[in-house]
Structures are given as C-alpha cells and as structure tokens.
Amino acid sequence: NRELQKTGGRALIRIGTEDVDYSPKFSIVLATRDPFARFPPDVCSRVTLVNFTVTPASLESQLLAAVLHAQRPDVERRRAEVLRLQGEQNVRLREL
C-alpha cells in the first residue's frame, strides 16, 4: 500500500505533515446530519457508508439481515423467503 511506510519495524501513515503509527485495529465513526453529503470515490472505496435516514425499524431489519448473512446464511435465506411470502400475502389481502 503506497500510503503506509515501514520505518524501523513500525508502520507509519502520513496525516497532513505528520507521520503517525498505523494500527489495523483503528476505526473511526463520522456522522453528519446533512442528507446531501457527497464523498469522493476514493473515500467511498475505503469506508463503509451507513445511511441512517431510514426508519429505525428498517435499519434494524437491514442490520439483522447482515448479521444473519454473516453468521447463519441458512436462517437468512429462510427469513428472506418468509418476508417475500408475507409481502405477497399482503398484496392479496389488499386486492380482496
């Protein structure tokens, strides 16, 4: 990676004019209330963007899906199928 420099057994990354020790365990969370915030492609390729403008219920559903997909893909597939069937049944009820 061109941004990391190895010096004396240390991994350093340049931030502004300073060289800072790099840790792969480091993470940072940045938040904005600006719904129109735009980020350059190089930033988007290195970060995970989470859109919190959704409702709490839909965010909970999205997070549940992500966790299940990572830990129990079989359960996530069944859950997605049940949700699909539930949606189809709701459409049928509205038609009656």
CSV table of N, CA and C in Angstrom, one decimal:
chain,number,residue,atom,x,y,z
A,1,ASN,N,0.8,-1.2,0.0
A,1,ASN,CA,0.0,0.0,0.0
A,1,ASN,C,0.9,1.2,0.0
A,2,ARG,N,0.7,2.1,-0.9
A,2,ARG,CA,1.5,3.3,-1.1
A,2,ARG,C,1.4,4.3,0.1
A,3,GLU,N,0.3,4.2,0.9
A,3,GLU,CA,0.1,5.2,1.9
A,3,GLU,C,0.9,4.8,3.2
A,4,LEU,N,1.3,3.5,3.3
A,4,LEU,CA,2.0,3.0,4.5
A,4,LEU,C,3.5,3.0,4.2
A,5,GLN,N,4.2,3.5,5.2
A,5,GLN,CA,5.7,3.5,5.1
A,5,GLN,C,6.2,2.6,6.3
A,6,LYS,N,7.1,1.7,6.0
A,6,LYS,CA,7.8,0.9,7.0
A,6,LYS,C,9.1,1.6,7.4
A,7,THR,N,9.2,1.9,8.7
A,7,THR,CA,10.4,2.6,9.2
A,7,THR,C,10.8,2.0,10.6
A,8,GLY,N,11.9,1.3,10.6
A,8,GLY,CA,12.4,0.7,11.8
A,8,GLY,C,11.4,-0.3,12.4
A,9,GLY,N,10.7,-1.1,11.6
A,9,GLY,CA,9.8,-2.1,12.1
A,9,GLY,C,8.4,-1.5,12.5
A,10,ARG,N,8.2,-0.2,12.2
A,10,ARG,CA,7.0,0.5,12.5
A,10,ARG,C,6.3,0.8,11.2
A,11,ALA,N,5.0,0.6,11.2
A,11,ALA,CA,4.2,1.0,10.0
A,11,ALA,C,3.7,2.4,10.3
A,12,LEU,N,4.0,3.4,9.4
A,12,LEU,CA,3.6,4.8,9.6
A,12,LEU,C,2.7,5.2,8.4
A,13,ILE,N,1.8,6.1,8.7
A,13,ILE,CA,0.9,6.7,7.7
A,13,ILE,C,1.0,8.2,7.9
A,14,ARG,N,1.0,8.9,6.8
A,14,ARG,CA,1.1,10.4,6.8
A,14,ARG,C,-0.3,11.0,6.9
A,15,ILE,N,-0.5,11.8,7.9
A,15,ILE,CA,-1.7,12.6,8.1
A,15,ILE,C,-1.3,14.0,8.1
A,16,GLY,N,-1.6,14.7,7.0
A,16,GLY,CA,-1.2,16.1,6.9
A,16,GLY,C,0.4,16.1,6.7
A,17,THR,N,1.1,16.7,7.7
A,17,THR,CA,2.5,16.7,7.6
A,17,THR,C,3.2,15.8,8.6
A,18,GLU,N,2.4,15.1,9.4
A,18,GLU,CA,2.9,14.2,10.4
A,18,GLU,C,2.9,12.8,10.0
A,19,ASP,N,3.9,12.0,10.4
A,19,ASP,CA,3.8,10.5,10.3
A,19,ASP,C,3.3,10.0,11.6
A,20,VAL,N,2.3,9.1,11.5
A,20,VAL,CA,1.6,8.6,12.7
A,20,VAL,C,1.7,7.1,12.6
A,21,ASP,N,1.8,6.4,13.8
A,21,ASP,CA,1.8,5.0,13.8
A,21,ASP,C,0.5,4.4,13.3
A,22,TYR,N,0.6,3.4,12.4
A,22,TYR,CA,-0.6,2.8,11.8
A,22,TYR,C,-1.0,1.6,12.6
A,23,SER,N,-2.3,1.5,12.9
A,23,SER,CA,-2.9,0.3,13.5
A,23,SER,C,-4.0,-0.2,12.7
A,24,PRO,N,-4.0,-1.5,12.3
A,24,PRO,CA,-5.1,-2.0,11.5
A,24,PRO,C,-6.4,-2.2,12.4
A,25,LYS,N,-6.3,-2.1,13.7
A,25,LYS,CA,-7.4,-2.2,14.6
A,25,LYS,C,-8.1,-0.9,14.7
A,26,PHE,N,-7.6,0.2,14.3
A,26,PHE,CA,-8.2,1.5,14.4
A,26,PHE,C,-9.4,1.7,13.5
A,27,SER,N,-10.4,2.2,14.1
A,27,SER,CA,-11.6,2.6,13.3
A,27,SER,C,-12.2,3.9,13.8
A,28,ILE,N,-12.9,4.6,13.0
A,28,ILE,CA,-13.4,5.9,13.4
A,28,ILE,C,-14.8,6.0,12.8
A,29,VAL,N,-15.7,6.6,13.5
A,29,VAL,CA,-17.1,6.8,13.1
A,29,VAL,C,-17.3,8.3,12.9
A,30,LEU,N,-17.7,8.7,11.7
A,30,LEU,CA,-18.0,10.1,11.5
A,30,LEU,C,-19.5,10.2,11.1
A,31,ALA,N,-20.2,11.2,11.6
A,31,ALA,CA,-21.6,11.4,11.3
A,31,ALA,C,-21.9,12.8,10.9
A,32,THR,N,-23.0,12.9,10.0
A,32,THR,CA,-23.4,14.2,9.6
A,32,THR,C,-24.9,14.1,9.5
A,33,ARG,N,-25.5,15.3,9.7
A,33,ARG,CA,-27.0,15.4,9.6
A,33,ARG,C,-27.4,15.9,8.2
A,34,ASP,N,-26.4,16.1,7.4
A,34,ASP,CA,-26.6,16.6,6.0
A,34,ASP,C,-27.0,15.5,5.1
A,35,PRO,N,-28.3,15.4,4.7
A,35,PRO,CA,-28.7,14.3,3.9
A,35,PRO,C,-28.1,14.4,2.4
A,36,PHE,N,-27.5,15.5,2.1
A,36,PHE,CA,-27.0,15.6,0.7
A,36,PHE,C,-25.5,15.5,0.7
A,37,ALA,N,-24.9,15.0,1.8
A,37,ALA,CA,-23.4,14.9,1.9
A,37,ALA,C,-22.9,14.0,0.7
A,38,ARG,N,-21.9,14.5,0.0
A,38,ARG,CA,-21.3,13.7,-1.1
A,38,ARG,C,-19.8,13.5,-0.7
A,39,PHE,N,-19.3,12.3,-1.1
A,39,PHE,CA,-18.0,11.9,-0.8
A,39,PHE,C,-17.3,11.5,-2.1
A,40,PRO,N,-16.0,11.9,-2.2
A,40,PRO,CA,-15.3,11.5,-3.4
A,40,PRO,C,-15.1,10.0,-3.5
A,41,PRO,N,-15.0,9.4,-4.8
A,41,PRO,CA,-14.9,8.0,-5.0
A,41,PRO,C,-13.8,7.3,-4.2
A,42,ASP,N,-12.6,8.0,-4.0
A,42,ASP,CA,-11.5,7.4,-3.3
A,42,ASP,C,-11.9,7.2,-1.8
A,43,VAL,N,-12.7,8.1,-1.2
A,43,VAL,CA,-13.1,7.9,0.1
A,43,VAL,C,-14.1,6.8,0.2
A,44,CYS,N,-15.1,6.8,-0.7
A,44,CYS,CA,-16.1,5.7,-0.7
A,44,CYS,C,-15.5,4.3,-0.8
A,45,SER,N,-14.4,4.2,-1.5
A,45,SER,CA,-13.8,2.9,-1.7
A,45,SER,C,-13.1,2.4,-0.5
A,46,ARG,N,-12.9,3.2,0.5
A,46,ARG,CA,-12.2,2.9,1.7
A,46,ARG,C,-13.0,2.8,3.0
A,47,VAL,N,-14.2,3.2,2.9
A,47,VAL,CA,-15.1,3.3,4.1
A,47,VAL,C,-16.4,2.6,3.9
A,48,THR,N,-17.1,2.4,4.9
A,48,THR,CA,-18.4,1.8,4.9
A,48,THR,C,-19.4,3.0,5.2
A,49,LEU,N,-20.3,3.3,4.3
A,49,LEU,CA,-21.2,4.3,4.5
A,49,LEU,C,-22.5,3.7,4.9
A,50,VAL,N,-23.1,4.3,6.0
A,50,VAL,CA,-24.4,3.8,6.5
A,50,VAL,C,-25.4,5.0,6.4
A,51,ASN,N,-26.5,4.8,5.8
A,51,ASN,CA,-27.5,5.8,5.6
A,51,ASN,C,-28.5,5.6,6.8
A,52,PHE,N,-28.4,6.5,7.8
A,52,PHE,CA,-29.3,6.5,8.9
A,52,PHE,C,-30.6,7.3,8.7
A,53,THR,N,-30.8,7.7,7.5
A,53,THR,CA,-32.1,8.4,7.3
A,53,THR,C,-33.3,7.5,7.1
A,54,VAL,N,-33.0,6.2,7.2
A,54,VAL,CA,-34.1,5.2,7.2
A,54,VAL,C,-34.8,5.2,8.6
A,55,THR,N,-35.9,4.5,8.6
A,55,THR,CA,-36.6,4.4,9.9
A,55,THR,C,-35.9,3.4,10.8
A,56,PRO,N,-36.0,3.5,12.1
A,56,PRO,CA,-35.4,2.6,13.0
A,56,PRO,C,-35.7,1.1,12.7
A,57,ALA,N,-37.0,0.9,12.3
A,57,ALA,CA,-37.4,-0.5,12.1
A,57,ALA,C,-36.7,-1.0,10.8
A,58,SER,N,-36.6,-0.2,9.8
A,58,SER,CA,-36.0,-0.8,8.6
A,58,SER,C,-34.5,-0.9,8.8
A,59,LEU,N,-33.9,0.0,9.6
A,59,LEU,CA,-32.4,-0.2,9.9
A,59,LEU,C,-32.2,-1.5,10.7
A,60,GLU,N,-33.1,-1.7,11.7
A,60,GLU,CA,-33.0,-3.0,12.4
A,60,GLU,C,-33.1,-4.2,11.5
A,61,SER,N,-34.0,-4.1,10.6
A,61,SER,CA,-34.1,-5.2,9.6
A,61,SER,C,-32.9,-5.4,8.8
A,62,GLN,N,-32.3,-4.3,8.3
A,62,GLN,CA,-31.1,-4.4,7.5
A,62,GLN,C,-29.9,-5.0,8.3
A,63,LEU,N,-29.8,-4.5,9.5
A,63,LEU,CA,-28.7,-5.0,10.4
A,63,LEU,C,-28.9,-6.5,10.7
A,64,LEU,N,-30.1,-6.9,11.0
A,64,LEU,CA,-30.4,-8.3,11.2
A,64,LEU,C,-30.0,-9.1,10.0
A,65,ALA,N,-30.4,-8.7,8.8
A,65,ALA,CA,-30.1,-9.4,7.6
A,65,ALA,C,-28.6,-9.5,7.4
A,66,ALA,N,-27.8,-8.5,7.7
A,66,ALA,CA,-26.4,-8.5,7.6
A,66,ALA,C,-25.7,-9.5,8.5
A,67,VAL,N,-26.2,-9.4,9.8
A,67,VAL,CA,-25.6,-10.3,10.8
A,67,VAL,C,-26.0,-11.8,10.5
A,68,LEU,N,-27.2,-12.0,10.1
A,68,LEU,CA,-27.6,-13.4,9.8
A,68,LEU,C,-26.9,-13.9,8.6
A,69,HIS,N,-26.7,-13.0,7.6
A,69,HIS,CA,-26.0,-13.4,6.4
A,69,HIS,C,-24.6,-13.8,6.7
A,70,ALA,N,-24.0,-13.1,7.6
A,70,ALA,CA,-22.6,-13.4,8.0
A,70,ALA,C,-22.5,-14.7,8.9
A,71,GLN,N,-23.4,-14.8,9.8
A,71,GLN,CA,-23.3,-15.9,10.8
A,71,GLN,C,-24.1,-17.1,10.5
A,72,ARG,N,-25.3,-16.9,10.0
A,72,ARG,CA,-26.2,-18.1,9.7
A,72,ARG,C,-26.9,-17.8,8.3
A,73,PRO,N,-26.2,-18.1,7.2
A,73,PRO,CA,-26.8,-17.8,5.9
A,73,PRO,C,-28.1,-18.6,5.7
A,74,ASP,N,-28.2,-19.8,6.2
A,74,ASP,CA,-29.4,-20.7,6.0
A,74,ASP,C,-30.6,-20.0,6.7
A,75,VAL,N,-30.4,-19.4,7.9
A,75,VAL,CA,-31.5,-18.8,8.5
A,75,VAL,C,-31.9,-17.5,7.8
A,76,GLU,N,-30.9,-16.8,7.2
A,76,GLU,CA,-31.2,-15.5,6.5
A,76,GLU,C,-32.0,-15.9,5.2
A,77,ARG,N,-31.7,-17.0,4.5
A,77,ARG,CA,-32.4,-17.4,3.3
A,77,ARG,C,-33.9,-17.6,3.7
A,78,ARG,N,-34.1,-18.4,4.8
A,78,ARG,CA,-35.5,-18.7,5.2
A,78,ARG,C,-36.2,-17.4,5.6
A,79,ARG,N,-35.5,-16.5,6.3
A,79,ARG,CA,-36.1,-15.2,6.7
A,79,ARG,C,-36.5,-14.4,5.5
A,80,ALA,N,-35.6,-14.3,4.5
A,80,ALA,CA,-36.0,-13.6,3.3
A,80,ALA,C,-37.1,-14.2,2.5
A,81,GLU,N,-37.2,-15.5,2.5
A,81,GLU,CA,-38.3,-16.2,1.8
A,81,GLU,C,-39.7,-15.9,2.6
A,82,VAL,N,-39.6,-15.9,3.9
A,82,VAL,CA,-40.8,-15.7,4.7
A,82,VAL,C,-41.3,-14.2,4.5
A,83,LEU,N,-40.3,-13.3,4.4
A,83,LEU,CA,-40.7,-11.9,4.2
A,83,LEU,C,-41.3,-11.7,2.8
A,84,ARG,N,-40.7,-12.4,1.8
A,84,ARG,CA,-41.3,-12.3,0.5
A,84,ARG,C,-42.7,-12.8,0.4
A,85,LEU,N,-42.9,-14.0,1.0
A,85,LEU,CA,-44.3,-14.6,1.1
A,85,LEU,C,-45.3,-13.6,1.8
A,86,GLN,N,-44.8,-13.0,2.9
A,86,GLN,CA,-45.6,-12.1,3.7
A,86,GLN,C,-46.0,-10.9,2.8
A,87,GLY,N,-45.1,-10.4,2.0
A,87,GLY,CA,-45.4,-9.3,1.1
A,87,GLY,C,-46.5,-9.7,0.1
A,88,GLU,N,-46.3,-10.9,-0.5
A,88,GLU,CA,-47.3,-11.4,-1.5
A,88,GLU,C,-48.6,-11.5,-0.8
A,89,GLN,N,-48.7,-12.0,0.4
A,89,GLN,CA,-50.0,-12.2,1.1
A,89,GLN,C,-50.6,-10.9,1.4
A,90,ASN,N,-49.8,-9.9,1.7
A,90,ASN,CA,-50.4,-8.5,2.0
A,90,ASN,C,-51.0,-7.9,0.7
A,91,VAL,N,-50.4,-8.2,-0.4
A,91,VAL,CA,-50.9,-7.7,-1.7
A,91,VAL,C,-52.2,-8.4,-2.0
A,92,ARG,N,-52.3,-9.7,-1.8
A,92,ARG,CA,-53.5,-10.4,-2.0
A,92,ARG,C,-54.7,-9.9,-1.1
A,93,LEU,N,-54.3,-9.6,0.2
A,93,LEU,CA,-55.4,-9.1,1.1
A,93,LEU,C,-55.9,-7.8,0.6
A,94,ARG,N,-55.0,-6.9,0.1
A,94,ARG,CA,-55.5,-5.6,-0.4
A,94,ARG,C,-56.4,-5.8,-1.6
A,95,GLU,N,-56.2,-6.8,-2.4
A,95,GLU,CA,-57.0,-7.0,-3.6
A,95,GLU,C,-58.4,-7.5,-3.3
A,96,LEU,N,-58.5,-8.1,-2.1
A,96,LEU,CA,-59.9,-8.7,-1.7
A,96,LEU,C,-60.8,-7.6,-1.3
